Coordinates of C-alpha atoms and ligand atoms in Angstrom, one line a residue:
M1 CA 0.0 0.0 0.0
S2 CA 1.5 3.3 -0.9
S3 CA 2.0 5.9 1.8
L4 CA 3.2 9.5 2.1
L5 CA 6.1 9.5 4.6
S6 CA 8.5 11.6 2.5
I7 CA 8.3 13.9 -0.4
S8 CA 10.3 11.2 -2.2
D9 CA 7.2 8.9 -2.1
I10 CA 5.4 11.3 -4.5
K11 CA 8.5 12.2 -6.6
E12 CA 6.7 11.7 -9.9
D13 CA 3.4 13.2 -8.7
V14 CA 4.2 16.4 -6.8
G15 CA 3.2 18.7 -9.6
N16 CA -0.1 16.8 -10.2
I17 CA -1.0 16.9 -6.5
I18 CA -0.4 20.7 -6.4
D19 CA -2.6 21.1 -9.5
L20 CA -5.3 18.9 -7.9
A21 CA -5.1 21.1 -4.8
I22 CA -5.7 24.2 -7.0
R23 CA -8.7 22.5 -8.5
I24 CA -10.1 21.4 -5.1
K25 CA -9.6 24.9 -3.7
A26 CA -11.5 26.4 -6.7
G27 CA -14.4 23.9 -6.1
N28 CA -13.7 22.0 -9.3
V29 CA -14.0 18.4 -8.0
E30 CA -17.0 16.2 -7.6
D31 CA -19.1 16.5 -4.4
K32 CA -18.1 14.3 -1.4
P33 CA -15.5 12.1 -3.1
L34 CA -14.6 10.4 0.2
E35 CA -18.2 9.7 1.4
G36 CA -18.2 6.8 3.8
K37 CA -14.4 6.9 4.3
T38 CA -12.7 7.3 7.7
L39 CA -9.2 8.7 8.6
A40 CA -7.6 7.8 11.9
M41 CA -5.3 10.6 13.1
I42 CA -2.6 9.6 15.6
F43 CA -0.8 12.4 17.4
Q44 CA 2.3 11.9 19.6
K45 CA 3.0 15.6 19.6
S46 CA 0.9 18.8 19.8
S47 CA -0.7 20.4 16.7
T48 CA -3.1 23.1 15.7
R49 CA -2.9 23.4 11.9
T50 CA -2.3 19.7 11.0
R51 CA -5.0 18.4 13.3
V52 CA -7.7 20.9 12.3
S53 CA -6.9 20.9 8.6
F54 CA -7.0 17.1 8.3
D55 CA -10.2 16.9 10.3
V56 CA -12.0 19.7 8.4
G57 CA -10.6 18.4 5.1
M58 CA -12.1 14.9 5.6
Y59 CA -15.4 16.4 6.5
Q60 CA -15.4 18.7 3.4
L61 CA -14.6 15.7 1.2
G62 CA -17.6 13.8 2.7
G63 CA -15.7 11.5 5.0
R64 CA -14.8 11.7 8.7
A65 CA -11.7 11.8 10.9
I66 CA -11.0 10.3 14.3
F67 CA -8.5 12.0 16.6
L68 CA -6.4 9.6 18.6
S69 CA -3.9 11.0 21.1
S70 CA -1.1 8.4 21.5
N71 CA -1.4 8.8 25.3
D72 CA -5.0 7.4 25.1
L73 CA -4.1 4.5 22.7
Q74 CA -2.8 1.1 23.8
M75 CA 0.2 2.0 21.7
G76 CA 1.1 4.5 24.4
R77 CA 1.2 1.6 26.9
G78 CA 3.4 -0.5 24.8
E79 CA 1.2 -2.3 22.2
P80 CA 3.4 -2.9 19.2
I81 CA 3.1 -0.4 16.3
S82 CA 2.7 -3.4 14.0
D83 CA -0.4 -4.6 15.8
T84 CA -1.8 -1.1 15.9
A85 CA -1.3 -0.8 12.2
K86 CA -3.0 -4.2 11.5
V87 CA -6.0 -3.4 13.8
L88 CA -6.6 0.1 12.5
S89 CA -6.4 -1.2 8.9
R90 CA -9.5 -3.3 9.7
F91 CA -11.5 -0.2 10.7
V92 CA -10.4 2.8 8.7
D93 CA -9.4 3.8 5.1
G94 CA -6.3 5.8 6.0
I95 CA -4.0 6.7 8.9
M96 CA -2.5 10.1 9.5
I97 CA 0.3 10.2 12.1
R98 CA 2.4 12.9 13.7
A99 CA 5.2 11.0 15.4
I100 CA 8.3 11.6 17.5
E101 CA 10.5 9.2 15.5
H102 CA 10.4 8.8 11.7
I103 CA 11.2 5.1 12.1
D104 CA 8.0 4.5 13.9
V105 CA 6.0 5.9 11.0
V106 CA 8.0 3.6 8.6
E107 CA 7.1 0.7 10.9
L108 CA 3.4 1.7 10.9
A109 CA 3.3 1.9 7.1
K110 CA 5.0 -1.4 6.8
Y111 CA 2.3 -3.3 8.6
S112 CA -0.7 -1.1 7.5
D113 CA -3.1 -2.3 4.8
V114 CA -4.3 1.3 4.3
P115 CA -2.3 4.4 3.3
V116 CA -0.3 6.1 6.0
I117 CA 0.2 9.9 5.7
S118 CA 2.9 11.6 7.8
G119 CA 1.8 14.7 9.6
L120 CA 5.4 15.5 10.7
T121 CA 8.2 13.5 12.2
N122 CA 11.7 14.4 13.4
L123 CA 12.9 13.9 9.8
E124 CA 10.2 15.4 7.4
H125 CA 7.0 17.4 7.1
P126 CA 5.8 16.5 3.6
C127 CA 2.2 17.9 3.9
Q128 CA 3.7 21.2 5.0
A129 CA 6.0 21.3 1.9
L130 CA 3.0 20.6 -0.4
A131 CA 1.0 23.5 1.1
D132 CA 4.1 25.8 0.8
M133 CA 4.5 25.0 -2.9
L134 CA 0.8 25.6 -3.5
T135 CA 1.3 29.0 -1.8
I136 CA 4.3 29.8 -4.0
K137 CA 2.5 28.8 -7.2
E138 CA -0.5 31.0 -6.3
H139 CA 1.7 33.9 -5.4
F140 CA 4.1 33.9 -8.4
G141 CA 2.0 32.0 -10.9
S142 CA 4.7 29.4 -11.5
F143 CA 7.9 27.9 -10.1
E144 CA 10.0 29.0 -13.1
N145 CA 13.2 30.9 -12.2
K146 CA 12.2 31.0 -8.5
K147 CA 14.6 30.5 -5.7
I148 CA 13.7 29.7 -2.1
C149 CA 16.1 30.2 0.9
F150 CA 15.5 28.4 4.2
V151 CA 17.1 30.3 7.0
G152 CA 18.0 28.9 10.5
D153 CA 17.8 25.3 11.8
G154 CA 18.0 22.7 9.0
N155 CA 15.1 20.7 10.5
N156 CA 12.2 18.5 9.3
V157 CA 10.5 21.4 7.4
C158 CA 13.8 22.3 5.7
N159 CA 14.4 18.7 4.7
S160 CA 11.0 18.3 3.0
L161 CA 11.5 21.7 1.2
L162 CA 14.9 20.5 0.0
L163 CA 13.3 17.5 -1.6
I164 CA 10.3 19.2 -3.1
A165 CA 12.0 22.4 -4.5
P166 CA 14.1 20.7 -7.2
L167 CA 11.2 18.4 -8.2
L168 CA 9.3 21.5 -9.2
G169 CA 12.2 23.2 -10.9
M170 CA 13.2 25.6 -8.2
D171 CA 16.6 26.5 -6.8
M172 CA 17.1 26.3 -3.1
S173 CA 19.6 27.5 -0.6
V174 CA 19.9 26.9 3.1
A175 CA 21.5 29.5 5.4
C176 CA 22.4 27.9 8.7
P177 CA 25.3 27.9 11.2
K178 CA 27.7 25.0 11.3
G179 CA 26.1 22.1 13.2
Y180 CA 22.6 23.0 12.1
E181 CA 22.8 21.6 8.5
P182 CA 19.9 19.6 7.1
N183 CA 20.0 15.8 7.2
N184 CA 22.8 14.5 5.2
E185 CA 21.0 11.6 3.4
I186 CA 18.1 14.0 2.5
L187 CA 20.6 16.6 1.2
K188 CA 22.2 13.9 -1.0
T189 CA 18.9 12.9 -2.5
A190 CA 17.9 16.5 -3.0
C191 CA 21.1 17.1 -4.9
E192 CA 20.3 14.1 -7.1
Y193 CA 16.8 15.6 -7.8
A194 CA 18.5 19.0 -8.5
G195 CA 20.8 17.3 -11.0
E196 CA 17.9 15.6 -12.7
N197 CA 16.0 18.9 -13.0
N198 CA 18.8 21.3 -13.7
T199 CA 18.3 23.2 -10.5
E200 CA 20.8 24.3 -7.8
I201 CA 21.1 23.6 -4.1
I202 CA 23.4 25.5 -1.9
V203 CA 24.0 25.1 1.9
S204 CA 26.0 28.0 3.5
D205 CA 26.6 29.6 6.8
D206 CA 27.1 32.9 4.9
L207 CA 23.8 34.8 4.7
K208 CA 24.9 37.0 1.8
I209 CA 25.7 33.9 -0.3
A210 CA 22.5 32.0 0.6
L211 CA 20.2 35.0 0.1
D212 CA 21.5 36.1 -3.3
D213 CA 18.7 36.4 -5.8
V214 CA 16.1 34.8 -3.5
D215 CA 12.3 35.2 -4.1
I216 CA 11.1 33.3 -1.0
V217 CA 12.6 33.6 2.5
Y218 CA 11.5 30.8 4.7
T219 CA 12.2 30.1 8.4
D220 CA 11.0 27.9 11.2
V221 CA 11.4 27.8 15.0
W222 CA 14.9 27.4 16.5
V223 CA 13.6 24.9 19.1
S224 CA 11.5 22.2 17.4
M225 CA 9.2 19.9 19.5
G226 CA 11.6 17.6 21.2
D227 CA 14.6 20.0 21.2
E228 CA 13.6 21.8 24.3
A229 CA 16.6 20.7 26.4
E230 CA 18.9 22.5 24.0
A231 CA 16.9 25.7 23.9
N232 CA 19.5 28.0 25.3
Q233 CA 22.3 26.8 23.1
R234 CA 20.1 26.9 20.0
E235 CA 19.1 30.5 20.7
M236 CA 22.7 31.5 21.0
D237 CA 23.9 29.7 17.9
L238 CA 21.0 30.7 15.7
S239 CA 20.5 34.4 16.8
P240 CA 22.6 35.7 13.8
Y241 CA 20.0 34.0 11.5
Q242 CA 16.9 35.9 12.7
V243 CA 14.8 36.9 9.7
N244 CA 14.4 40.6 10.2
K245 CA 14.2 43.6 7.9
E246 CA 17.9 43.7 7.4
L247 CA 18.0 40.0 6.4
M248 CA 15.0 40.4 4.1
D249 CA 16.9 43.3 2.3
L250 CA 19.5 40.7 1.2
A251 CA 16.8 38.9 -0.9
N252 CA 15.0 40.2 -4.0
E253 CA 12.9 43.3 -3.6
N254 CA 9.6 41.5 -4.2
A255 CA 10.5 38.5 -2.0
I256 CA 7.9 36.9 0.2
F257 CA 8.3 35.6 3.7
M258 CA 7.1 32.2 4.7
H259 CA 6.9 30.2 8.0
C260 CA 5.1 26.9 8.7
L261 CA 4.0 28.3 12.1
P262 CA 3.8 28.2 15.1
A263 CA 6.3 31.1 15.2
V264 CA 8.2 32.8 18.0
R265 CA 8.4 36.5 17.3
G266 CA 11.7 38.0 18.4
Q267 CA 13.5 34.7 17.9
E268 CA 13.6 33.2 14.4
V269 CA 11.6 36.1 12.9
S270 CA 11.0 39.7 13.9
A271 CA 7.4 40.9 14.4
D272 CA 7.7 43.5 11.7
V273 CA 8.6 40.8 9.1
I274 CA 6.0 38.2 10.0
D275 CA 3.3 40.7 10.5
G276 CA 4.5 42.9 7.5
L277 CA 3.5 43.2 3.9
Q278 CA 5.9 40.6 2.6
S279 CA 4.5 37.8 4.8
V280 CA 2.2 35.2 3.4
V281 CA 2.1 33.0 6.5
F282 CA -1.7 32.9 6.9
D283 CA -2.3 32.0 3.2
E284 CA 0.3 29.3 3.8
A285 CA -1.6 28.0 6.8
E286 CA -4.9 28.0 5.0
N287 CA -3.3 26.1 2.2
R288 CA -2.6 23.2 4.5
L289 CA -6.3 22.5 4.2
H290 CA -6.4 22.6 0.4
A291 CA -3.1 20.7 -0.2
Q292 CA -4.1 17.9 2.3
K293 CA -7.5 17.6 0.7
A294 CA -5.6 16.8 -2.5
V295 CA -3.4 14.3 -0.6
L296 CA -6.5 12.6 0.9
Y297 CA -8.2 12.5 -2.5
Y298 CA -5.1 11.0 -4.1
Y299 CA -4.6 8.3 -1.4
L300 CA -8.1 7.5 -0.2
K301 CA -10.3 7.9 -3.3
Ligands
CP401 N1 2.8 23.8 10.7 C1 2.2 22.9 11.4 O1 2.4 21.7 11.2 O2 1.5 23.3 12.5 P1 0.9 22.5 13.7 O3 2.1 22.0 14.5 O4 0.0 23.4 14.4 O5 0.1 21.3 13.1
NVA402 N1 10.1 22.2 13.1 C1 8.9 22.3 13.9 C2 7.7 22.3 13.0 C3 6.4 22.5 13.7 C4 5.2 22.5 12.7 C5 8.8 21.1 14.9 O1 9.1 20.0 14.5 O2 8.4 21.4 16.0

């Protein structure tokens, strides 16, 4: 059964899923395509956008979603992930999971007879990247000659953006201090995709190099869920990478600012940037709904 754990799982279909999201957002799909279908949603970590957009998305497509906090599942008391996957597969048509460890989602998908969709792990956040690309396409009309720069901690969100950008023909740079580079395996795969699509990937600790000719400046929190013990060190190391007016001035004049949210104003982004005219963060958040409806249609229909 095919699942969405990584952007690599939809390597050939990324553009089609974004176009489907555009059609769904415009109301150009049949009524209630997922009537009678149920999505189980397992959360091992907090969520606002992912939880609500998947729930509302299933409802709008004619199906329903069941929220399952891992603390309340037998899984939280040690029932094997493999048994959980086999049992849920007998009841529901798809499983969405936000997990602490990526390997647990791989295990769930291995034993599941229904599609598994990742709603974030320590390694990737594929649904976020799809919503981000939908937002970029809406804003600029196409991906052609566009360059995105991720600034800060080379985390799960950065990893999924690195994989998706070259597949859509975009250049990508990452501006991060030493020690905060994106996952090495993902970077290797992203560079392969860039080679296949004639695009460029740069990772640099030099803001001027990374932000040269950039159309989209993207950042995320310095302290991701699970990194709380390192909060002080991270704030010290990442403070030169705050996205503020001065940093935005290194990008192109018409550049937009993006953030997956939740954001910490005064840390990774200044309030005047995230609340300013260049920011598209709330369009981006709304697009989680439309992009995920496309994912649900694609996997569950
Ligand atoms: N961006 C995102 O995934 O937000 P939540 O943690 O609120 O789901
Ligand atoms: N990098 C963040 C993203 C939250 C949506 C985290 O993992 O906490």
